[in-house]
Amino acid sequence: ELEAEAMPKHVAVIMDGNGRWAKLRGLAASAGHQAGVQSLRRMVRLCCSWGIKVLTVFAFSTDNWVRPKVEVDFLMRLFESTINSEVEAFKREGIRISVIGDSSKLPESLKRLIANAEENTKHNSRLQLIVAVSYSGKYDIVQACKSVAKKVQDGLLHLDDIDENIIERELETNCTEFPYPDLLIRTSGELRVSNFLLWQLAYAELYFNRELWPDFGKDEFVDALISFQQRQRRYGGRHS
Ligand SMILES: CC(C)CCOP(=O)(O)OP(=O)(O)O
Ligand SMILES: [Mg+2]
């Protein structure tokens, strides 16, 4: 049974399987992505009702740019329409949205929508939804190291001062009080991290589910959380 007081503070999700979900139904990938958005909406509300504080989702990786232009263009428009249709509800429900990733390749219209949604929800604290778009875990670490190197170059930092905390503060996920996912969920049966959050997942419990993302609902989320609550996180300590 789920214990309210043993909920993870930060859940990360690799939402995978939209394409296969559509193919099984003889539909185009775009139908899978639209179903995937419904799944995300449901997950966000469940996190709110269970007191989870941060939900980070992998919505588009830098590797996804190689997909057919028609699919990439559809996804960019889907991100815009989803932000447009959700931002008012997020404002009302205390949900803060942040987007991480390399925004340089995003359409100008999407960049403006993201900036507007982040600005309009930045004071919300019931749930922080972090959406990784055009994100790369390796690049996140590279850009953090560059920031630290610049501070050393500018004489603002000494080499001996550089420790994990100095690096962590420069990561794109630094925008939350719970920066490290306690639980990573990946759907669709794939058993890999795919260059999602790397530094941040150092101690995350990993949970893999065979369900395709559009079919990952409340029951599947409960199963993942029960599995999480049954784990003994030792952070390197000896097994009791
Ligand atoms: C863009 C990303 C969220 C899409 C996830 O689903 P997918 O298109 O990788 O689906 P498949 O792995 O079934 O092809
Ligand atoms: Mg996939």
GROMACS .gro file of C-alpha atoms and ligand atoms in nm:
model
  255
    1GLU     CA    1   0.000   0.000   0.000
    2LEU     CA    2   0.126   0.356  -0.068
    3GLU     CA    3   0.259   0.546   0.235
    4ALA     CA    4   0.195   0.921   0.210
    5GLU     CA    5   0.499   1.005   0.423
    6ALA     CA    6   0.738   0.797   0.209
    7MET     CA    7   0.673   0.971  -0.120
    8PRO     CA    8   0.971   1.068  -0.337
    9LYS     CA    9   1.030   1.445  -0.345
   10HIS     CA   10   1.156   1.447  -0.705
   11VAL     CA   11   1.044   1.204  -0.976
   12ALA     CA   12   1.208   1.194  -1.321
   13VAL     CA   13   1.038   1.027  -1.618
   14ILE     CA   14   1.168   0.918  -1.957
   15MET     CA   15   0.837   0.916  -2.146
   16ASP     CA   16   0.900   0.650  -2.409
   17GLY     CA   17   0.678   0.443  -2.639
   18ASN     CA   18   0.457   0.702  -2.812
   19GLY     CA   19   0.556   0.578  -3.157
   20ARG     CA   20   0.494   0.211  -3.083
   21TRP     CA   21   0.162   0.300  -2.919
   22ALA     CA   22   0.051   0.472  -3.241
   23LYS     CA   23   0.187   0.195  -3.467
   24LEU     CA   24  -0.009  -0.071  -3.273
   25ARG     CA   25  -0.323   0.126  -3.367
   26GLY     CA   26  -0.225   0.189  -3.728
   27LEU     CA   27  -0.186   0.561  -3.644
   28ALA     CA   28   0.086   0.814  -3.723
   29ALA     CA   29   0.349   0.890  -3.455
   30SER     CA   30   0.179   1.227  -3.400
   31ALA     CA   31  -0.123   1.047  -3.254
   32GLY     CA   32   0.113   0.875  -3.009
   33HIS     CA   33   0.264   1.207  -2.904
   34GLN     CA   34  -0.083   1.357  -2.851
   35ALA     CA   35  -0.176   1.058  -2.633
   36GLY     CA   36   0.155   1.108  -2.456
   37VAL     CA   37   0.059   1.463  -2.364
   38GLN     CA   38  -0.260   1.336  -2.201
   39SER     CA   39  -0.047   1.094  -2.002
   40LEU     CA   40   0.176   1.379  -1.885
   41ARG     CA   41  -0.123   1.593  -1.784
   42ARG     CA   42  -0.248   1.299  -1.571
   43MET     CA   43   0.096   1.245  -1.416
   44VAL     CA   44   0.128   1.615  -1.322
   45ARG     CA   45  -0.207   1.610  -1.138
   46LEU     CA   46  -0.120   1.285  -0.960
   47CYS     CA   47   0.210   1.436  -0.841
   48CYS     CA   48   0.014   1.735  -0.706
   49SER     CA   49  -0.236   1.516  -0.524
   50TRP     CA   50   0.042   1.302  -0.369
   51GLY     CA   51   0.261   1.590  -0.258
   52ILE     CA   52   0.552   1.512  -0.492
   53LYS     CA   53   0.745   1.841  -0.525
   54VAL     CA   54   0.937   1.808  -0.854
   55LEU     CA   55   0.859   1.617  -1.174
   56THR     CA   56   1.127   1.624  -1.444
   57VAL     CA   57   1.028   1.475  -1.780
   58PHE     CA   58   1.237   1.398  -2.089
   59ALA     CA   59   1.022   1.548  -2.366
   60PHE     CA   60   1.279   1.579  -2.645
   61SER     CA   61   1.650   1.494  -2.648
   62THR     CA   62   1.919   1.652  -2.862
   63ASP     CA   63   1.932   1.311  -3.036
   64ASN     CA   64   1.566   1.345  -3.138
   65TRP     CA   65   1.655   1.622  -3.386
   66VAL     CA   66   1.749   1.345  -3.633
   67ARG     CA   67   1.385   1.233  -3.659
   68PRO     CA   68   1.181   1.302  -3.977
   69LYS     CA   69   1.118   1.677  -4.017
   70VAL     CA   70   0.742   1.618  -4.020
   71GLU     CA   71   0.761   1.454  -3.675
   72VAL     CA   72   0.997   1.716  -3.528
   73ASP     CA   73   0.783   2.002  -3.660
   74PHE     CA   74   0.473   1.834  -3.516
   75LEU     CA   75   0.640   1.794  -3.177
   76MET     CA   76   0.748   2.161  -3.169
   77ARG     CA   77   0.390   2.267  -3.246
   78LEU     CA   78   0.259   2.021  -2.985
   79PHE     CA   79   0.488   2.174  -2.720
   80GLU     CA   80   0.350   2.519  -2.808
   81SER     CA   81  -0.016   2.416  -2.802
   82THR     CA   82   0.028   2.221  -2.479
   83ILE     CA   83   0.198   2.512  -2.298
   84ASN     CA   84  -0.070   2.749  -2.432
   85SER     CA   85  -0.354   2.528  -2.310
   86GLU     CA   86  -0.202   2.448  -1.969
   87VAL     CA   87  -0.035   2.768  -1.844
   88GLU     CA   88  -0.354   2.921  -1.698
   89ALA     CA   89  -0.437   2.600  -1.512
   90PHE     CA   90  -0.078   2.575  -1.388
   91LYS     CA   91  -0.100   2.932  -1.254
   92ARG     CA   92  -0.422   2.846  -1.068
   93GLU     CA   93  -0.301   2.511  -0.936
   94GLY     CA   94   0.034   2.632  -0.799
   95ILE     CA   95   0.238   2.450  -1.061
   96ARG     CA   96   0.567   2.606  -1.173
   97ILE     CA   97   0.696   2.512  -1.518
   98SER     CA   98   1.064   2.529  -1.613
   99VAL     CA   99   1.217   2.413  -1.941
  100ILE     CA  100   1.579   2.292  -1.960
  101GLY     CA  101   1.787   2.211  -2.269
  102ASP     CA  102   1.952   2.384  -2.561
  103SER     CA  103   1.684   2.635  -2.663
  104SER     CA  104   1.893   2.773  -2.952
  105LYS     CA  105   1.741   2.521  -3.193
  106LEU     CA  106   1.379   2.581  -3.087
  107PRO     CA  107   1.137   2.789  -3.299
  108GLU     CA  108   1.126   3.155  -3.186
  109SER     CA  109   0.753   3.124  -3.113
  110LEU     CA  110   0.815   2.829  -2.879
  111LYS     CA  111   1.100   3.012  -2.705
  112ARG     CA  112   0.869   3.308  -2.637
  113LEU     CA  113   0.591   3.081  -2.506
  114ILE     CA  114   0.838   2.903  -2.274
  115ALA     CA  115   0.976   3.232  -2.140
  116ASN     CA  116   0.621   3.359  -2.079
  117ALA     CA  117   0.508   3.039  -1.904
  118GLU     CA  118   0.820   3.030  -1.685
  119GLU     CA  119   0.774   3.397  -1.591
  120ASN     CA  120   0.404   3.355  -1.514
  121THR     CA  121   0.452   3.051  -1.291
  122LYS     CA  122   0.789   3.118  -1.130
  123HIS     CA  123   0.640   3.191  -0.784
  124ASN     CA  124   0.439   2.869  -0.772
  125SER     CA  125   0.564   2.603  -0.533
  126ARG     CA  126   0.307   2.322  -0.510
  127LEU     CA  127   0.481   2.126  -0.788
  128GLN     CA  128   0.772   2.220  -1.012
  129LEU     CA  129   0.741   2.062  -1.357
  130ILE     CA  130   1.077   2.062  -1.534
  131VAL     CA  131   1.045   1.976  -1.905
  132ALA     CA  132   1.368   1.873  -2.077
  133VAL     CA  133   1.348   1.986  -2.442
  134SER     CA  134   1.647   1.956  -2.674
  135TYR     CA  135   1.824   1.839  -2.359
  136SER     CA  136   2.147   1.642  -2.325
  137GLY     CA  137   2.278   1.526  -1.987
  138LYS     CA  138   2.638   1.543  -2.111
  139TYR     CA  139   2.592   1.894  -2.246
  140ASP     CA  140   2.434   2.001  -1.916
  141ILE     CA  141   2.760   1.900  -1.743
  142VAL     CA  142   2.972   2.065  -2.016
  143GLN     CA  143   2.791   2.399  -1.981
  144ALA     CA  144   2.821   2.378  -1.602
  145CYS     CA  145   3.199   2.320  -1.630
  146LYS     CA  146   3.228   2.614  -1.871
  147SER     CA  147   3.051   2.841  -1.622
  148VAL     CA  148   3.289   2.733  -1.347
  149ALA     CA  149   3.594   2.772  -1.575
  150LYS     CA  150   3.478   3.126  -1.664
  151LYS     CA  151   3.456   3.217  -1.294
  152VAL     CA  152   3.813   3.089  -1.243
  153GLN     CA  153   3.927   3.283  -1.554
  154ASP     CA  154   3.760   3.597  -1.421
  155GLY     CA  155   3.928   3.550  -1.084
  156LEU     CA  156   3.594   3.494  -0.910
  157LEU     CA  157   3.687   3.140  -0.810
  158HIS     CA  158   4.001   2.953  -0.707
  159LEU     CA  159   4.073   2.600  -0.828
  160ASP     CA  160   4.080   2.476  -0.468
  161ASP     CA  161   3.728   2.609  -0.417
  162ILE     CA  162   3.585   2.383  -0.690
  163ASP     CA  163   3.387   2.098  -0.537
  164GLU     CA  164   3.069   1.905  -0.622
  165ASN     CA  165   2.852   2.185  -0.487
  166ILE     CA  166   3.015   2.446  -0.713
  167ILE     CA  167   2.946   2.231  -1.020
  168GLU     CA  168   2.593   2.134  -0.913
  169ARG     CA  169   2.493   2.499  -0.877
  170GLU     CA  170   2.561   2.549  -1.249
  171LEU     CA  171   2.352   2.253  -1.371
  172GLU     CA  172   2.029   2.341  -1.553
  173THR     CA  173   1.822   2.166  -1.285
  174ASN     CA  174   1.957   2.400  -1.019
  175CYS     CA  175   1.622   2.583  -1.028
  176THR     CA  176   1.466   2.365  -0.757
  177GLU     CA  177   1.510   2.290  -0.385
  178PHE     CA  178   1.503   1.917  -0.463
  179PRO     CA  179   1.752   1.900  -0.753
  180TYR     CA  180   1.810   1.524  -0.745
  181PRO     CA  181   1.551   1.275  -0.863
  182ASP     CA  182   1.478   1.011  -0.596
  183LEU     CA  183   1.310   0.794  -0.859
  184LEU     CA  184   1.362   0.760  -1.234
  185ILE     CA  185   1.083   0.592  -1.431
  186ARG     CA  186   1.133   0.479  -1.790
  187THR     CA  187   0.845   0.330  -1.986
  188SER     CA  188   0.819   0.103  -2.292
  189GLY     CA  189   1.067  -0.161  -2.182
  190GLU     CA  190   1.384   0.026  -2.279
  191LEU     CA  191   1.652  -0.019  -2.010
  192ARG     CA  192   1.879   0.280  -2.062
  193VAL     CA  193   1.927   0.639  -1.949
  194SER     CA  194   1.974   0.782  -2.304
  195ASN     CA  195   2.177   1.087  -2.201
  196PHE     CA  196   1.899   1.223  -1.979
  197LEU     CA  197   1.996   1.373  -1.638
  198LEU     CA  198   2.338   1.220  -1.561
  199TRP     CA  199   2.497   1.395  -1.262
  200GLN     CA  200   2.157   1.437  -1.099
  201LEU     CA  201   2.070   1.066  -1.119
  202ALA     CA  202   2.376   0.961  -0.913
  203TYR     CA  203   2.161   0.806  -0.636
  204ALA     CA  204   1.822   0.774  -0.805
  205GLU     CA  205   1.624   0.452  -0.771
  206LEU     CA  206   1.564   0.319  -1.122
  207TYR     CA  207   1.226   0.177  -1.220
  208PHE     CA  208   1.153   0.031  -1.563
  209ASN     CA  209   0.803  -0.048  -1.687
  210ARG     CA  210   0.699  -0.225  -2.008
  211GLU     CA  211   0.390  -0.006  -2.057
  212LEU     CA  212   0.406   0.240  -2.347
  213TRP     CA  213   0.399   0.598  -2.219
  214PRO     CA  214   0.043   0.676  -2.333
  215ASP     CA  215  -0.074   0.372  -2.134
  216PHE     CA  216   0.117   0.469  -1.818
  217GLY     CA  217  -0.164   0.575  -1.588
  218LYS     CA  218  -0.247   0.596  -1.216
  219ASP     CA  219  -0.217   0.221  -1.153
  220GLU     CA  220   0.125   0.205  -1.322
  221PHE     CA  221   0.244   0.513  -1.129
  222VAL     CA  222   0.122   0.357  -0.801
  223ASP     CA  223   0.319   0.040  -0.883
  224ALA     CA  224   0.633   0.248  -0.943
  225LEU     CA  225   0.588   0.437  -0.615
  226ILE     CA  226   0.523   0.116  -0.418
  227SER     CA  227   0.842  -0.029  -0.565
  228PHE     CA  228   1.027   0.289  -0.465
  229GLN     CA  229   0.890   0.274  -0.110
  230GLN     CA  230   1.007  -0.088  -0.075
  231ARG     CA  231   1.368  -0.003  -0.157
  232GLN     CA  232   1.633   0.061   0.111
  233ARG     CA  233   1.845   0.350  -0.010
  234ARG     CA  234   2.191   0.301   0.144
  235TYR     CA  235   2.401   0.566  -0.038
  236GLY     CA  236   2.694   0.324  -0.031
  237GLY     CA  237   2.640   0.205   0.325
  238ARG     CA  238   2.645  -0.165   0.428
  239HIS     CA  239   2.332  -0.375   0.378
  240SER     CA  240   2.156  -0.413   0.716
  241LIG     C1  241   0.983   1.266  -2.806
  241LIG     C2  242   0.961   1.155  -2.707
  241LIG     C3  243   0.888   1.200  -2.584
  241LIG     C4  244   0.888   1.043  -2.773
  241LIG     C5  245   0.883   0.916  -2.691
  241LIG     O1  246   0.825   0.813  -2.767
  241LIG     P1  247   0.898   0.762  -2.899
  241LIG     O2  248   0.862   0.850  -3.012
  241LIG     O3  249   1.044   0.741  -2.875
  241LIG     O4  250   0.825   0.621  -2.919
  241LIG     P2  251   0.893   0.487  -2.972
  241LIG     O5  252   1.011   0.459  -2.883
  241LIG     O6  253   0.784   0.383  -2.955
  241LIG     O7  254   0.932   0.510  -3.116
  242MG      MG  255   1.157   0.589  -2.809
   0.00000   0.00000   0.00000
